[in-house]
Amino acid sequence: MKEPIIYLDANSTTPPDPAVWETVRTVAAECYANPGSTHQLGRKARKSLEESRATTARVLCAQSKEVIFTSGGTESTNLALMGLAAAVSPERRTIATTGGEHPATAECADRLVKQGWKKILIPLDANGLIPTDQLHQLPWEEIGLAAIIYANNETGVIQDVSQIRTLCKQHQIPWHLDIVQAVGRIPISFKDLGATAASFGVHKAHGPRGIGGLLLKDNVPFVPMVVGGFQEDSRRPGTEAIAMAAGMAAMLSEWEQQHDSISRKLKELRDRFENQLERQIAPLVINGRNAPRLPNTSNVAFPGLEAEAIMIGLDLAGICCSLGSACASGSAEPSPVLLAMGINPNLARSALRFSLHKHLQSADIDEAVRRIVEVVTRLRDS
């Protein structure tokens, strides 16, 4: 009999909660009219959309007018970086970012370089954190835009962005924060983070995919990337996905009520997972372990082995995990964030990302460890 699948790839996506789908279904059936229409059904649709916006703003500690609905984190990041960049004066067309960004940010930066911008890489230390002393050595007077990932999608490492906030404010630099992996995992306050813009989605934490948002400070110079409508205050034209926005708001509202217990459970499961692996299958390296991390993310390197071979074996054993970002899974190169942390390329090639979700139990973790031990032991013996 085939063993049940154990899903440890939540940083890629998660199954939406049943209550979220029920909200989507109900709103899709009842609020089908265009929210731009002035008749009573259009007004009903508009009311639902604005209620979702208000809930999203409340949970993320933003103002309702700062919430722009999009299709997800990647669109939001593109919208933010290209929209902010278009308003930067020619003499400051330099973007500062790290070597550990999600492909949405990294490829936007590369596109700007092709358009004549310069790119400065902010260094990372061995723990995946930005060293404060080196941060202050950057030529901030030349920089026109900064882009930072708050919680890394591969290692789970959480940045302290307070110094970046101070420097960007001091030099009047707009800056973007990728909070995609953080939303639904740790509390987020857009107000306290102080970023000019922040991109997020919710399908990493049991919300629907195909919906996300960009938080954008009011009155910031910004050039929309798409034209053709008044929606989202003309910053992201197109008829809004009302039902999906309601599903996102439902997920965020549930997270708001349960975040302490969810975070505590995920951390306990992650620690159980890592401790058992260390006891049973050393040597291994847990990348970013000495830094603040998301409670659900474990990036584990198995020295001497190839991660791709391990992942194939685990897939056959019913364990779903990842080589790194699902948006870059076609690449056979070592993880850019691990290389940016100074990790040996051979060790980086042996690293897998295991990311947990709230529906897992201790028994699932124990069984996952048993299968991982079997696969890794067999590969080492061979």
Coordinates of C-alpha atoms in Angstrom, one line a residue:
M1 CA 0.0 0.0 0.0
K2 CA 1.3 3.4 -1.0
E3 CA 2.3 5.6 2.0
P4 CA 0.3 8.9 2.4
I5 CA 1.9 12.0 1.1
I6 CA 3.4 14.4 3.7
Y7 CA 3.4 18.0 2.3
L8 CA 6.4 20.0 3.5
D9 CA 6.4 22.7 0.8
A10 CA 4.2 25.4 2.3
N11 CA 6.5 28.2 1.2
S12 CA 5.6 27.3 -2.3
T13 CA 1.8 27.2 -1.6
T14 CA -0.7 25.7 0.7
P15 CA -4.3 24.3 0.4
P16 CA -6.8 27.1 1.3
D17 CA -8.8 26.6 4.4
P18 CA -12.4 25.3 3.8
A19 CA -13.8 28.5 5.4
V20 CA -11.8 30.6 2.9
W21 CA -13.3 28.7 0.0
E22 CA -16.7 29.0 1.4
T23 CA -16.3 32.8 1.6
V24 CA -15.1 32.9 -2.0
R25 CA -18.0 30.8 -3.1
T26 CA -20.6 32.9 -1.3
V27 CA -19.2 36.3 -2.4
A28 CA -18.9 35.1 -6.0
A29 CA -22.5 34.0 -6.0
E30 CA -23.9 37.1 -4.3
C31 CA -21.6 39.9 -5.5
Y32 CA -21.2 39.1 -9.1
A33 CA -21.8 42.6 -10.4
N34 CA -19.1 45.0 -11.5
P35 CA -18.1 47.1 -8.5
G36 CA -17.7 50.1 -10.9
S37 CA -21.4 50.0 -11.7
T38 CA -23.7 52.5 -10.0
H39 CA -26.8 50.3 -9.8
Q40 CA -27.7 48.5 -6.6
L41 CA -25.9 45.3 -7.4
G42 CA -22.8 47.2 -8.4
R43 CA -23.0 49.0 -5.0
K44 CA -23.3 45.7 -3.2
A45 CA -20.2 44.4 -5.0
R46 CA -18.3 47.7 -4.1
K47 CA -19.3 47.4 -0.5
S48 CA -17.9 43.8 -0.3
L49 CA -14.6 44.9 -2.0
E50 CA -14.1 47.8 0.4
E51 CA -14.9 45.7 3.4
S52 CA -12.2 43.3 2.2
R53 CA -9.8 46.2 1.8
A54 CA -10.6 47.5 5.3
T55 CA -10.0 44.1 6.8
T56 CA -6.7 43.7 4.9
A57 CA -5.6 47.1 6.0
R58 CA -6.5 46.5 9.7
V59 CA -4.6 43.2 9.9
L60 CA -1.5 44.5 8.2
C61 CA -1.6 47.8 10.1
A62 CA -2.0 50.0 7.0
Q63 CA -4.6 52.5 5.8
S64 CA -7.3 51.3 3.5
K65 CA -6.2 53.8 0.8
E66 CA -2.7 52.2 0.9
V67 CA -4.1 48.8 -0.1
I68 CA -3.9 47.9 -3.8
F69 CA -5.4 44.5 -4.8
T70 CA -3.3 42.5 -7.3
S71 CA -3.1 38.9 -8.5
G72 CA -0.3 38.1 -6.0
G73 CA 3.2 38.8 -4.7
T74 CA 5.0 38.7 -8.0
E75 CA 2.7 41.2 -9.7
S76 CA 2.8 43.4 -6.6
T77 CA 6.6 43.4 -6.6
N78 CA 6.8 44.2 -10.3
L79 CA 4.2 46.9 -9.9
A80 CA 6.0 48.5 -7.0
L81 CA 9.6 48.4 -8.3
M82 CA 8.8 49.4 -11.9
G83 CA 6.3 52.0 -10.7
L84 CA 8.6 53.6 -8.1
A85 CA 11.6 53.4 -10.5
A86 CA 9.8 55.3 -13.2
A87 CA 9.5 58.3 -10.9
V88 CA 13.2 58.4 -9.9
S89 CA 15.3 61.2 -11.3
P90 CA 18.0 60.2 -13.9
E91 CA 21.0 61.0 -11.6
R92 CA 19.9 58.6 -9.0
R93 CA 19.1 55.5 -11.1
T94 CA 20.8 53.0 -8.8
I95 CA 18.9 50.2 -7.1
A96 CA 20.2 48.6 -3.9
T97 CA 19.1 45.0 -3.2
T98 CA 20.5 41.8 -1.7
G99 CA 21.8 38.7 -3.4
G100 CA 19.1 36.7 -1.7
E101 CA 15.9 38.2 -3.2
H102 CA 13.0 36.3 -4.7
P103 CA 13.2 36.1 -8.5
A104 CA 10.4 38.7 -8.8
T105 CA 12.7 41.3 -7.2
A106 CA 16.0 40.0 -8.7
E107 CA 14.6 40.0 -12.3
C108 CA 13.0 43.5 -11.9
A109 CA 16.4 44.8 -10.8
D110 CA 18.0 43.1 -13.8
R111 CA 15.4 44.7 -16.1
L112 CA 16.2 48.1 -14.7
V113 CA 19.9 47.5 -15.3
K114 CA 19.1 46.8 -19.0
Q115 CA 17.3 50.2 -19.0
G116 CA 20.5 51.9 -17.9
W117 CA 20.3 51.6 -14.1
K118 CA 23.1 50.5 -11.8
K119 CA 22.7 47.8 -9.3
I120 CA 24.4 47.6 -5.9
L121 CA 24.2 44.3 -3.9
I122 CA 23.8 44.7 -0.2
P123 CA 25.9 42.0 1.4
L124 CA 24.6 39.2 3.6
D125 CA 26.5 37.5 6.5
A126 CA 26.8 33.8 7.1
N127 CA 23.5 33.9 8.9
G128 CA 21.7 35.5 6.0
L129 CA 21.5 38.9 7.8
I130 CA 22.5 42.3 6.4
P131 CA 25.6 43.5 8.4
T132 CA 24.9 46.9 9.8
D133 CA 28.5 48.1 9.5
Q134 CA 28.6 47.3 5.7
L135 CA 25.2 48.8 5.2
H136 CA 26.4 52.2 6.3
Q137 CA 29.3 52.0 3.8
L138 CA 27.0 52.0 0.7
P139 CA 26.8 55.2 -1.4
W140 CA 23.3 56.1 -0.3
E141 CA 23.5 59.5 -1.9
E142 CA 23.6 57.8 -5.3
I143 CA 20.8 55.3 -4.7
G144 CA 17.3 56.0 -6.0
L145 CA 15.5 52.8 -5.0
A146 CA 16.0 49.9 -2.5
A147 CA 14.4 46.5 -2.5
I148 CA 14.7 44.0 0.4
I149 CA 13.1 40.7 1.2
Y150 CA 11.8 40.8 4.8
A151 CA 11.5 37.0 5.4
N152 CA 13.5 34.9 3.0
N153 CA 11.5 32.4 1.0
E154 CA 14.3 29.8 1.2
T155 CA 15.9 30.1 4.6
G156 CA 13.1 31.8 6.5
V157 CA 15.6 34.4 7.8
I158 CA 13.9 37.6 9.0
Q159 CA 15.8 40.9 8.4
D160 CA 16.0 43.7 10.9
V161 CA 15.1 46.6 8.5
S162 CA 15.3 49.4 11.0
Q163 CA 18.7 50.7 9.7
I164 CA 17.5 50.5 6.1
R165 CA 14.4 52.4 7.1
T166 CA 16.5 55.1 8.8
L167 CA 19.0 55.4 5.8
C168 CA 16.3 55.5 3.2
K169 CA 14.4 58.2 5.2
Q170 CA 17.6 60.2 5.6
H171 CA 18.4 60.1 1.9
Q172 CA 14.8 60.3 0.7
I173 CA 14.9 56.9 -1.0
P174 CA 11.7 55.0 -1.8
W175 CA 12.1 51.4 -0.7
H176 CA 10.2 48.2 -1.2
L177 CA 9.8 45.3 1.2
D178 CA 8.8 41.8 0.1
I179 CA 6.6 40.5 2.9
V180 CA 5.1 37.6 0.9
Q181 CA 6.4 34.8 3.2
A182 CA 5.9 36.8 6.4
V183 CA 2.1 37.4 6.0
G184 CA 0.2 34.7 7.8
R185 CA 3.4 33.5 9.6
I186 CA 4.4 36.5 11.8
P187 CA 2.6 39.8 12.7
I188 CA 3.1 42.5 10.2
S189 CA 2.8 46.3 10.7
F190 CA 3.2 48.3 7.5
K191 CA 3.2 51.4 9.6
D192 CA 6.0 50.3 11.9
L193 CA 8.1 48.7 9.1
G194 CA 8.2 52.1 7.5
A195 CA 8.6 50.9 3.9
T196 CA 7.4 52.9 1.0
A197 CA 5.8 49.8 -0.5
A198 CA 5.3 46.2 0.5
S199 CA 4.2 43.2 -1.6
F200 CA 2.2 40.3 -0.2
G201 CA 0.0 37.3 -1.1
V202 CA -1.8 34.8 1.1
H203 CA -1.7 31.4 -0.6
K204 CA 1.5 30.5 1.4
A205 CA -0.7 30.6 4.5
H206 CA -4.0 28.9 3.5
G207 CA -5.5 31.8 1.6
P208 CA -6.5 31.6 -2.1
R209 CA -4.0 32.0 -4.9
G210 CA -4.6 34.5 -7.6
I211 CA -5.0 37.4 -5.1
G212 CA -2.5 39.5 -3.3
G213 CA -1.8 43.1 -2.6
L214 CA 0.6 46.0 -2.7
L215 CA 0.8 48.3 0.3
L216 CA 1.8 51.7 -1.1
K217 CA 2.2 54.9 1.0
D218 CA -0.1 57.7 0.0
N219 CA 1.2 60.6 -2.1
V220 CA 4.4 58.7 -3.2
P221 CA 5.6 59.4 -6.7
F222 CA 4.5 56.4 -8.6
V223 CA 3.9 55.5 -12.3
P224 CA 1.3 52.7 -12.9
M225 CA 2.5 49.9 -15.1
V226 CA -0.9 49.3 -16.7
V227 CA -3.4 51.8 -18.0
G228 CA -7.1 51.5 -19.0
G229 CA -9.3 52.0 -16.0
F230 CA -9.9 53.9 -12.8
Q231 CA -9.8 50.8 -10.5
E232 CA -7.5 50.8 -7.5
D233 CA -7.3 54.6 -7.8
S234 CA -5.9 54.1 -11.3
R235 CA -2.8 52.4 -9.8
R236 CA -3.8 48.9 -11.0
P237 CA -6.6 49.1 -13.6
G238 CA -8.9 46.2 -14.3
T239 CA -12.1 44.8 -12.9
E240 CA -11.4 43.7 -9.3
A241 CA -11.6 40.1 -8.2
I242 CA -14.2 40.7 -5.5
A243 CA -14.6 37.1 -4.3
M244 CA -10.9 36.4 -4.1
A245 CA -10.4 39.6 -2.2
A246 CA -13.0 38.5 0.2
G247 CA -11.2 35.1 0.6
M248 CA -8.0 36.9 1.3
A249 CA -9.7 39.0 3.9
A250 CA -11.2 35.9 5.5
M251 CA -7.8 34.2 5.7
L252 CA -6.2 37.3 7.3
S253 CA -9.0 37.8 9.7
E254 CA -8.7 34.1 10.9
W255 CA -4.9 34.6 11.2
E256 CA -5.5 37.7 13.3
Q257 CA -7.5 35.7 15.8
Q258 CA -5.2 32.7 15.9
H259 CA -1.7 33.9 15.1
D260 CA -0.1 33.2 18.5
S261 CA -1.2 29.6 18.6
I262 CA -0.4 29.0 14.9
S263 CA 3.1 30.5 15.2
R264 CA 3.8 28.6 18.4
K265 CA 2.7 25.3 16.9
L266 CA 4.8 25.8 13.7
K267 CA 7.9 26.6 15.7
E268 CA 7.4 23.5 17.9
L269 CA 7.0 21.3 14.8
R270 CA 10.0 22.9 13.1
D271 CA 12.3 22.4 16.1
R272 CA 11.1 18.8 16.5
F273 CA 11.9 18.2 12.8
E274 CA 15.4 19.7 13.0
N275 CA 16.3 18.1 16.3
Q276 CA 15.3 14.7 15.2
L277 CA 17.2 15.0 11.9
E278 CA 20.3 16.1 13.8
R279 CA 20.1 13.2 16.2
Q280 CA 19.5 10.6 13.5
I281 CA 21.3 11.7 10.4
A282 CA 24.2 14.0 11.1
P283 CA 26.2 15.5 9.6
L284 CA 23.9 18.2 8.3
V285 CA 23.7 22.0 8.3
I286 CA 20.7 24.1 9.0
N287 CA 21.2 27.3 7.1
G288 CA 20.3 30.5 8.8
R289 CA 19.6 28.7 12.1
N290 CA 21.4 31.4 14.2
A291 CA 19.3 34.2 12.9
P292 CA 15.6 35.1 13.6
R293 CA 13.6 32.9 11.3
L294 CA 10.0 32.2 10.2
P295 CA 8.5 29.6 12.6
N296 CA 7.8 27.1 9.7
T297 CA 11.0 27.2 7.6
S298 CA 14.0 24.8 7.7
N299 CA 16.7 24.9 5.0
V300 CA 18.8 21.8 5.5
A301 CA 22.0 20.9 3.7
F302 CA 23.3 17.3 3.6
P303 CA 27.1 17.5 2.9
G304 CA 28.3 15.2 0.2
L305 CA 25.0 14.6 -1.5
E306 CA 23.1 16.3 -4.3
A307 CA 19.8 18.0 -3.3
E308 CA 18.2 17.0 -6.5
A309 CA 18.9 13.3 -5.9
I310 CA 17.6 13.6 -2.4
M311 CA 14.4 15.3 -3.5
I312 CA 13.7 12.7 -6.1
G313 CA 14.1 10.0 -3.5
L314 CA 11.8 11.9 -1.1
D315 CA 9.2 12.4 -3.8
L316 CA 9.1 8.6 -4.3
A317 CA 8.8 8.2 -0.6
G318 CA 5.8 10.6 -0.5
I319 CA 7.6 13.7 0.9
C320 CA 7.0 17.0 -0.8
C321 CA 9.7 19.6 -0.4
S322 CA 11.7 22.0 -2.5
L323 CA 15.2 22.8 -3.8
G324 CA 14.4 26.5 -3.1
S325 CA 12.1 29.1 -4.6
A326 CA 9.3 27.4 -6.7
C327 CA 9.6 30.4 -9.0
A328 CA 13.2 29.4 -9.9
S329 CA 12.8 25.6 -9.7
G330 CA 14.0 25.2 -13.3
S331 CA 17.5 26.3 -12.4
A332 CA 20.2 23.7 -11.6
E333 CA 22.5 26.3 -10.1
P334 CA 23.1 26.6 -6.4
S335 CA 20.7 28.8 -4.5
P336 CA 21.6 32.5 -4.9
V337 CA 20.7 33.3 -1.3
L338 CA 23.0 30.5 0.1
L339 CA 25.8 31.7 -2.2
A340 CA 25.2 35.3 -1.0
M341 CA 25.6 34.0 2.6
G342 CA 29.1 32.7 1.7
I343 CA 28.1 29.1 1.8
N344 CA 30.3 26.7 -0.2
P345 CA 28.7 26.0 -3.6
N346 CA 29.0 22.2 -3.0
L347 CA 27.2 22.5 0.3
A348 CA 24.6 24.8 -1.3
R349 CA 23.9 22.1 -3.9
S350 CA 23.0 19.7 -1.1
A351 CA 20.4 22.0 0.5
L352 CA 16.6 21.4 0.6
R353 CA 13.9 23.6 1.9
F354 CA 11.3 22.1 4.2
S355 CA 8.4 24.4 5.0
L356 CA 5.6 23.4 7.4
H357 CA 2.0 24.4 7.6
K358 CA -0.6 24.5 10.4
H359 CA -2.4 21.3 9.5
L360 CA 0.6 19.1 10.3
Q361 CA 0.8 17.2 13.5
S362 CA 3.8 15.8 15.5
A363 CA 3.1 12.3 14.1
D364 CA 3.5 13.7 10.5
I365 CA 6.8 15.2 11.5
D366 CA 8.1 12.0 13.0
E367 CA 7.0 10.0 9.9
A368 CA 8.6 12.6 7.6
V369 CA 11.9 12.3 9.5
R370 CA 11.8 8.5 9.3
R371 CA 11.4 8.7 5.5
I372 CA 14.1 11.4 5.1
V373 CA 16.5 9.3 7.2
E374 CA 15.9 6.3 5.0
V375 CA 16.4 8.2 1.8
V376 CA 19.5 10.0 2.9
T377 CA 21.1 6.9 4.5
R378 CA 20.5 4.9 1.3
L379 CA 22.1 7.7 -0.8
R380 CA 25.1 7.9 1.5
D381 CA 25.6 4.2 1.5
S382 CA 25.5 4.1 -2.3

